[in-house]
Short mmCIF file of C-alpha atoms in Angstrom, two decimals:
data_model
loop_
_atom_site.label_atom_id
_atom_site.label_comp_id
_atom_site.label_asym_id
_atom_site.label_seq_id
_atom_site.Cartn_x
_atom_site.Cartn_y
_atom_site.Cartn_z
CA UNK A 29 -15.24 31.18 17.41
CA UNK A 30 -16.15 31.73 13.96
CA UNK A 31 -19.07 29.47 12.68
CA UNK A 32 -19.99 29.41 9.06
CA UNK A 33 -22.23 27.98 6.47
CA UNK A 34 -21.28 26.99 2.81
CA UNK A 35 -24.54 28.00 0.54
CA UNK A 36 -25.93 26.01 -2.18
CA UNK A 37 -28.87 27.20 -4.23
CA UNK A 38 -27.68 25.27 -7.18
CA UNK A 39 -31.34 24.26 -8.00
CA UNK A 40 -32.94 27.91 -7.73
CA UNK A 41 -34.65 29.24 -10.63
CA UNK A 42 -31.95 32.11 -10.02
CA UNK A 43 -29.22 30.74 -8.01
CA UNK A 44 -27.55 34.36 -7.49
CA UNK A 45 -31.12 35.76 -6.10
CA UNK A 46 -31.62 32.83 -4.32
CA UNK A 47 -27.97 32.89 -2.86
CA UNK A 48 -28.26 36.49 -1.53
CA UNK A 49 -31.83 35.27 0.38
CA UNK A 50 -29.84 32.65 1.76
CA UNK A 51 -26.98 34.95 3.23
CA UNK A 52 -29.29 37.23 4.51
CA UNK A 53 -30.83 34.51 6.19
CA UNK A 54 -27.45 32.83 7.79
CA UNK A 55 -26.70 36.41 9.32
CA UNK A 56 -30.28 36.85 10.46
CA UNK A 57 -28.96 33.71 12.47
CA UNK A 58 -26.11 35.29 13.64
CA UNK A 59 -23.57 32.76 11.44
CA UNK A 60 -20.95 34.99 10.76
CA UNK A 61 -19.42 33.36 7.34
CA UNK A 62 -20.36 32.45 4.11
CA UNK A 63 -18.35 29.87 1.60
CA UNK A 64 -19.60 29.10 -2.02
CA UNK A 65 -18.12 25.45 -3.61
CA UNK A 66 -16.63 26.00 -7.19
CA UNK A 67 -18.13 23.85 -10.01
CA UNK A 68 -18.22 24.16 -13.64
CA UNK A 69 -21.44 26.14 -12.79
CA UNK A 70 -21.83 29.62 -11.09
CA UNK A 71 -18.45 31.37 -10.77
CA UNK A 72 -17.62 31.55 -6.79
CA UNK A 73 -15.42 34.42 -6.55
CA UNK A 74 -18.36 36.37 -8.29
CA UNK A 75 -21.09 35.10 -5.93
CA UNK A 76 -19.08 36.02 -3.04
CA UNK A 77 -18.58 39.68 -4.53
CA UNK A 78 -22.28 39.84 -4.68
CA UNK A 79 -23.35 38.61 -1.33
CA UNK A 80 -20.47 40.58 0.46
CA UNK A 81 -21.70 43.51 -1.03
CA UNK A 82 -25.35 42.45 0.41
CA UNK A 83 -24.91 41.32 3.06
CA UNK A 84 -22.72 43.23 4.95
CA UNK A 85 -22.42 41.22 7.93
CA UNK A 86 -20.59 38.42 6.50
CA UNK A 87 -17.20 37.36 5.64
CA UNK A 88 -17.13 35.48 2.44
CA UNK A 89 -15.39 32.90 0.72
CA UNK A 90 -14.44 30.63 -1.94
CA UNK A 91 -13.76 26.69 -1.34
CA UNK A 92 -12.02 25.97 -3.12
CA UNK A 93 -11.23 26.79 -6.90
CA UNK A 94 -8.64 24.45 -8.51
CA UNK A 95 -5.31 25.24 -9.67
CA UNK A 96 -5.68 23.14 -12.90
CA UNK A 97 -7.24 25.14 -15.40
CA UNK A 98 -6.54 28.12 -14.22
CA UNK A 99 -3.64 30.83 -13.85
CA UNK A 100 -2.54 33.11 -11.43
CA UNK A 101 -3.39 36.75 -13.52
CA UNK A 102 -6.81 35.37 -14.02
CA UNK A 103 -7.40 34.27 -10.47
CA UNK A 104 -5.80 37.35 -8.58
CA UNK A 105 -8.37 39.62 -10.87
CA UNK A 106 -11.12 37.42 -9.37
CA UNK A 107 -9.92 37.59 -5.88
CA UNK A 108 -9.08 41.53 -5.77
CA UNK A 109 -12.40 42.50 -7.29
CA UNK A 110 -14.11 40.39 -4.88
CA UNK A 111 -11.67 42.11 -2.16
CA UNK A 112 -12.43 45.07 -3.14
CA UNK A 113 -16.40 44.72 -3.77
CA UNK A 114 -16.51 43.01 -0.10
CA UNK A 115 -14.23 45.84 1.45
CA UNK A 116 -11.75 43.13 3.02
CA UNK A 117 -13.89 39.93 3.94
CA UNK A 118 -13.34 38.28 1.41
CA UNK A 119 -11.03 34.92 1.65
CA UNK A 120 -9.65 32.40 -1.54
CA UNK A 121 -9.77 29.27 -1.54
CA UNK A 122 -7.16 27.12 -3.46
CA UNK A 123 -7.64 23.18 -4.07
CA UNK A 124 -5.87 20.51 -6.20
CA UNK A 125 -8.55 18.75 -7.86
CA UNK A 126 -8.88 15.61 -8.88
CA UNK A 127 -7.57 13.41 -12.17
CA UNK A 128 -10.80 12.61 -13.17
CA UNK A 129 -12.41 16.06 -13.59
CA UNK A 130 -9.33 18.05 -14.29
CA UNK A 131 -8.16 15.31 -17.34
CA UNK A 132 -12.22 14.60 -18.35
CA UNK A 133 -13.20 18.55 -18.35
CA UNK A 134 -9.51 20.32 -19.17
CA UNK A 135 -8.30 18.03 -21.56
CA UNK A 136 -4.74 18.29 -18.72
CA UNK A 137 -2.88 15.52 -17.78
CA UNK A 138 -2.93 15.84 -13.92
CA UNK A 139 0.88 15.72 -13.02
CA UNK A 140 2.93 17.22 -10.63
CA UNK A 141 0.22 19.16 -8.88
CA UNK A 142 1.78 19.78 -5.88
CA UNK A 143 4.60 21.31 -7.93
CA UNK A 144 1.97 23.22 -9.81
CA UNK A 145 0.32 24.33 -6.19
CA UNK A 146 4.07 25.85 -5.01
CA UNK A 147 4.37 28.22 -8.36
CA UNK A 148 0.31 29.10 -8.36
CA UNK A 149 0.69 30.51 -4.92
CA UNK A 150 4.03 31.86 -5.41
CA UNK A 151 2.71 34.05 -8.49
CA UNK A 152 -0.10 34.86 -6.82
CA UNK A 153 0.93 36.16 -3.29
CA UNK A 154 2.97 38.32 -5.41
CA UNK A 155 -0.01 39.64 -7.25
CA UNK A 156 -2.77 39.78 -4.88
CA UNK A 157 0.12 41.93 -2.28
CA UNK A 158 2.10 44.15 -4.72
CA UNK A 159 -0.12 43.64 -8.16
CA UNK A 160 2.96 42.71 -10.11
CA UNK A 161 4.66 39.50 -10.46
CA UNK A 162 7.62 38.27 -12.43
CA UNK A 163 7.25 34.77 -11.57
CA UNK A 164 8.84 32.10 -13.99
CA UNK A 165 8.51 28.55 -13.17
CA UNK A 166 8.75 25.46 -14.49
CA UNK A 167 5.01 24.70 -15.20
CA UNK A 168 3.70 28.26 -15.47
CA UNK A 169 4.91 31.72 -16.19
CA UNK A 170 3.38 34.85 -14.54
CA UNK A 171 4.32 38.28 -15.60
CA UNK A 172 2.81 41.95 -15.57
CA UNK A 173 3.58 44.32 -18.11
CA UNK A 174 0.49 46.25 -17.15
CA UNK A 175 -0.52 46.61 -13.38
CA UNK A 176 -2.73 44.17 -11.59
CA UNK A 177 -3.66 46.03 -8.99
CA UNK A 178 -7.22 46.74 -8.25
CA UNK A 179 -7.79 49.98 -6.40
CA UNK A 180 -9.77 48.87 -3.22
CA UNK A 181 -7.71 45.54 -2.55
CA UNK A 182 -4.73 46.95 -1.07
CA UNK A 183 -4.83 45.07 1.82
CA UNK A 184 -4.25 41.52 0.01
CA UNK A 185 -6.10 38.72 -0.35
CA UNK A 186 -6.26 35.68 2.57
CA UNK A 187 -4.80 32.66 0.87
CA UNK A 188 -6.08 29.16 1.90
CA UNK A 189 -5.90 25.56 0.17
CA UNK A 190 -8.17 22.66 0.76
CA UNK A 191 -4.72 20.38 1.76
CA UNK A 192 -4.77 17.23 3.35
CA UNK A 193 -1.89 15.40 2.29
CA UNK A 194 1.83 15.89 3.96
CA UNK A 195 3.15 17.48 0.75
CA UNK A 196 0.05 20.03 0.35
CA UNK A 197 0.44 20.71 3.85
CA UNK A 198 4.21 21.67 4.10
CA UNK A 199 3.22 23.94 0.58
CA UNK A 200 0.14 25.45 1.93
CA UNK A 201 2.19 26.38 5.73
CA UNK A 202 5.02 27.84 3.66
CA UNK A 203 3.19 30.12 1.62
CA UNK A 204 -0.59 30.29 2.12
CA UNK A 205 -2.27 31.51 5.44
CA UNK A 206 -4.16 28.43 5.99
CA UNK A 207 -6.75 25.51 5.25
CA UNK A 208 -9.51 24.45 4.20
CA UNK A 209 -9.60 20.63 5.21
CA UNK A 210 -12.74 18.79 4.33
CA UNK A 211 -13.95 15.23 5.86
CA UNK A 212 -10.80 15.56 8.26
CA UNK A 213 -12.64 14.33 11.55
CA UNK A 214 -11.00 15.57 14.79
CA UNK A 215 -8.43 12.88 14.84
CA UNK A 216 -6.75 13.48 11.65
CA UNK A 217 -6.57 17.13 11.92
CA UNK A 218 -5.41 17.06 15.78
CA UNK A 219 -2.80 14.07 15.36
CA UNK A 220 -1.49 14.50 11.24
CA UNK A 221 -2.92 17.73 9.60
CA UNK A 222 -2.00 20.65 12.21
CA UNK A 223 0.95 19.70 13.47
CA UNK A 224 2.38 19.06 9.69
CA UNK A 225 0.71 22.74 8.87
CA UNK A 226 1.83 24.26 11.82
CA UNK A 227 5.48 23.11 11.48
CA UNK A 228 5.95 24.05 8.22
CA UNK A 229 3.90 27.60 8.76
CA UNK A 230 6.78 27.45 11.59
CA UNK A 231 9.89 26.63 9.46
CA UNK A 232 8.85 29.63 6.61
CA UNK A 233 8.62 32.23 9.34
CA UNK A 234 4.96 32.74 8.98
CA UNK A 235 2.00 33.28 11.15
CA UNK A 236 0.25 30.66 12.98
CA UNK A 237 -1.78 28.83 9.97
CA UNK A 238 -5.74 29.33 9.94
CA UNK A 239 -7.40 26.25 9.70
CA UNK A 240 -11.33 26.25 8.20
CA UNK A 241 -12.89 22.75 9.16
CA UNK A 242 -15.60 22.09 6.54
CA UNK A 243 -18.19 19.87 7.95
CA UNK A 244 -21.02 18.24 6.39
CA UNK A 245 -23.77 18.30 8.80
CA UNK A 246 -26.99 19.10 10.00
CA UNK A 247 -29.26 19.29 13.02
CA UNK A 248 -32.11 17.14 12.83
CA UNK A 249 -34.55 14.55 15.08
CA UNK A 250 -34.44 11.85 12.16
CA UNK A 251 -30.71 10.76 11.87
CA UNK A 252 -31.28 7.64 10.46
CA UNK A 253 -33.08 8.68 7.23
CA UNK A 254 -30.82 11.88 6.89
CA UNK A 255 -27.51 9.73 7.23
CA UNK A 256 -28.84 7.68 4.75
CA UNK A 257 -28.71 10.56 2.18
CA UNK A 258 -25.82 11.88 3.49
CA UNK A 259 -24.06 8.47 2.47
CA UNK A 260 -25.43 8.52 -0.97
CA UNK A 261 -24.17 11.87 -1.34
CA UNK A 262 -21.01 11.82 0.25
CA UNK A 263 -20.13 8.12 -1.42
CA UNK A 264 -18.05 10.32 -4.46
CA UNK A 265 -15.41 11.16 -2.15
CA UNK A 266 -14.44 7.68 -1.16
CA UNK A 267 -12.94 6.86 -4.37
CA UNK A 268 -10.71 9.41 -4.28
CA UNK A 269 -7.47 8.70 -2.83
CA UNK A 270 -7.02 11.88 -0.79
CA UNK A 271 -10.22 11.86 0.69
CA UNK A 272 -9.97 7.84 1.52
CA UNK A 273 -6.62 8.70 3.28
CA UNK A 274 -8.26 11.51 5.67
CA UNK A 275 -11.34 9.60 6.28
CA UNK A 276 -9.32 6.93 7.48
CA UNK A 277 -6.88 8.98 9.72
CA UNK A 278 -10.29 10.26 11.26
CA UNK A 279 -11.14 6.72 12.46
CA UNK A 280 -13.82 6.23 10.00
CA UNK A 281 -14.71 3.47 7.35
CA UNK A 282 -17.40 5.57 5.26
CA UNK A 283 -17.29 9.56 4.25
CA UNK A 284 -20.71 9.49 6.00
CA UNK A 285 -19.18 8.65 9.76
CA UNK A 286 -17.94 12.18 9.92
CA UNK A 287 -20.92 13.99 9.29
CA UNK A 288 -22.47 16.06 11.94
CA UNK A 289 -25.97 14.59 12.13
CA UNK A 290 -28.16 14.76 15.87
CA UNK A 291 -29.39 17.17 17.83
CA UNK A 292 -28.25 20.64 19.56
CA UNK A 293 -26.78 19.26 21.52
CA UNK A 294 -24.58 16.47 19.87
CA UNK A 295 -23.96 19.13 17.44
CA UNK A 296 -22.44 21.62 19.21
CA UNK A 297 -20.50 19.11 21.02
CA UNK A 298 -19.23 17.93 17.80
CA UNK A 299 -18.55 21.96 16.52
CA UNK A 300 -16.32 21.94 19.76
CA UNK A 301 -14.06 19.09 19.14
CA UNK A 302 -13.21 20.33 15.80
CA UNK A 303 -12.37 23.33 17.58
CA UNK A 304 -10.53 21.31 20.46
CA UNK A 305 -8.61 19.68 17.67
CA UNK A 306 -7.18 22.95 16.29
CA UNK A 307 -9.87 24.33 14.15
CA UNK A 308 -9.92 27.60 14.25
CA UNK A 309 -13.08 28.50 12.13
CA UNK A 310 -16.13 25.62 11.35
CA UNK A 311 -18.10 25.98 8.25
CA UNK A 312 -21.15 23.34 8.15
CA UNK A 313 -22.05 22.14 4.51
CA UNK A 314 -24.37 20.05 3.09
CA UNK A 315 -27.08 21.96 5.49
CA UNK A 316 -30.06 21.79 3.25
CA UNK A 317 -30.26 17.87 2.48
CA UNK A 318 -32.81 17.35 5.61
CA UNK A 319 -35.30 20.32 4.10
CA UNK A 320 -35.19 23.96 5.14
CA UNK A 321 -36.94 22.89 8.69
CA UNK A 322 -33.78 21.32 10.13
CA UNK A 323 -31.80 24.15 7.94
CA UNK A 324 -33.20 26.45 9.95
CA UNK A 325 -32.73 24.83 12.80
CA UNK A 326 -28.70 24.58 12.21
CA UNK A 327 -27.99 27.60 11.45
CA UNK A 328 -29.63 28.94 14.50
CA UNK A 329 -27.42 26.76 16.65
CA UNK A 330 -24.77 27.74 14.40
CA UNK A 331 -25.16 31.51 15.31
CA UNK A 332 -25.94 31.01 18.54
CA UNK A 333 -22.07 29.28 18.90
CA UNK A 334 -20.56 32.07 16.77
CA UNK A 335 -21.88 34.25 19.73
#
């Protein structure tokens, strides 16, 4: 099973040296992944470039980079120059957003994004597979009258979207190859999120859907006080409608319920019911809010799993 960590050195004095110490330190530990959030800071599809190129071991990713205030051409450069610096591990991730940062940072009135999610990964499938597109839609236009190609990223670029929702999830099994579902507890990706994904992955003809279950959690002999900060720091999410729904579907009143907090072995009992449920991949975040002891100590168990 495949057993990642998303990395967060944010707060370094140099968060790209500081990110390549902490890769080289996850595959020390035998996790086999690596997935870097998008903010308005460092630029994720560049940080994964640079740790795939140093650390060899490790397929990388992006989770997720919205589809508001972006476009397609700009995004499929990204993506193919990380493919091709990483030599094929590297892996896009796709999100919605929300209203409040996409209308407060953009300036963009947030409408019709699932429409705007159908024609992003329409233009780009074309352009991360062929390196042309001639994709006109109703809310953006995508066209190459010089290649797009870049030598070394042949092989495409995996597509996935953090999707949740029943319409993100019939766009994302249609055309991406996957998901990147975060605070879906075992519940709501076993009875509503993979059999919606798989169905419509089904229906389009396409490959059984990948689905990355993005955890927040961490191993650690002081739950209490840890689940304490994991409920300050988690409390954003509940105020947004998609994240409310899936929290609920998982059988939980606060984001906090459905993070991973105990020890080995609760953990890893926890790892396998995400996989019983139909994740195929788990990627633990949030690992560094109990201090780099208990880091430590989840990403060994994390590497020992991915064993």
């Amino acid at each position: 099973m495949t057993v990642g960590v998303a990395l967060n050195a944010s707060d370094a004095p140099n968060q790209v040296d500081a990110t390549v110490e902490l890769a080289q330190e996850a595959a020390e530990f035998g996790v086999t992944s690596a997935w870097f959030g998008q903010t308005f800071g460092a630029d994720s599809p560049q940080l994964a470039a640079i740790v795939g190129r140093e650390v060899p071991a490790l397929q990388v990713g992006t989770s997720a980079i919205p589809v508001f205030g972006r476009h397609p051409l700009l995004v499929s450069s990204q993506a193919q120059t990380a493919q091709a610096a990483t030599h094929g591990r590297y892996h896009l991730g796709l999100a919605l957003g929300t209203r409040l940062l996409t209308e407060t940072a953009f300036g963009l009135p947030f409408e019709r994004p699932i429409a705007r999610l159908r024609e992003f990964l329409t233009a780009l499938r074309q352009l991360t597979e062929t390196g042309t597109a001639d994709f006109h839609g109703e809310l953006l236009t995508a066209a190459t009258p010089l290649p797009a190609r870049v030598p070394g990223a042949e092989k495409g670029v995996p597509l996935l979207v953090a999707a949740m929702g029943p319409q993100a999830l019939r766009v994302s099994g249609e055309l991406a190859d996957g998901i990147l579902p975060y605070l879906a507890g075992p519940r709501a990706l076993a009875d509503h999120i993979v059999p919606a994904l798989t169905a419509a992955a089904e229906a389009a003809g396409r490959p059984a859907p990948r689905i990355v279950a993005l955890v927040p959690g961490v191993v650690t002999d002081d739950v209490a006080a840890v689940r304490a900060k994991v409920t300050e720091s988690l409390a954003f999410y509940e105020q947004i409608p998609s994240y409310a729904r899936v929290i609920e579907l998982s059988g939980a009143r606060r984001a906090a319920d459905l993070a991973v907090i105990g020890d080995e072995r609760t953990v890893e009992a926890e790892v396998r019911r995400y996989r019983d449920a139909g994740a195929t991949e788990v990627v633990f975040s949030g690992t560094e809010i109990a201090g780099e002891a208990d880091r430590r100590r989840t990403w060994r168990l994390l590497g020992e799993l991915a064993r």
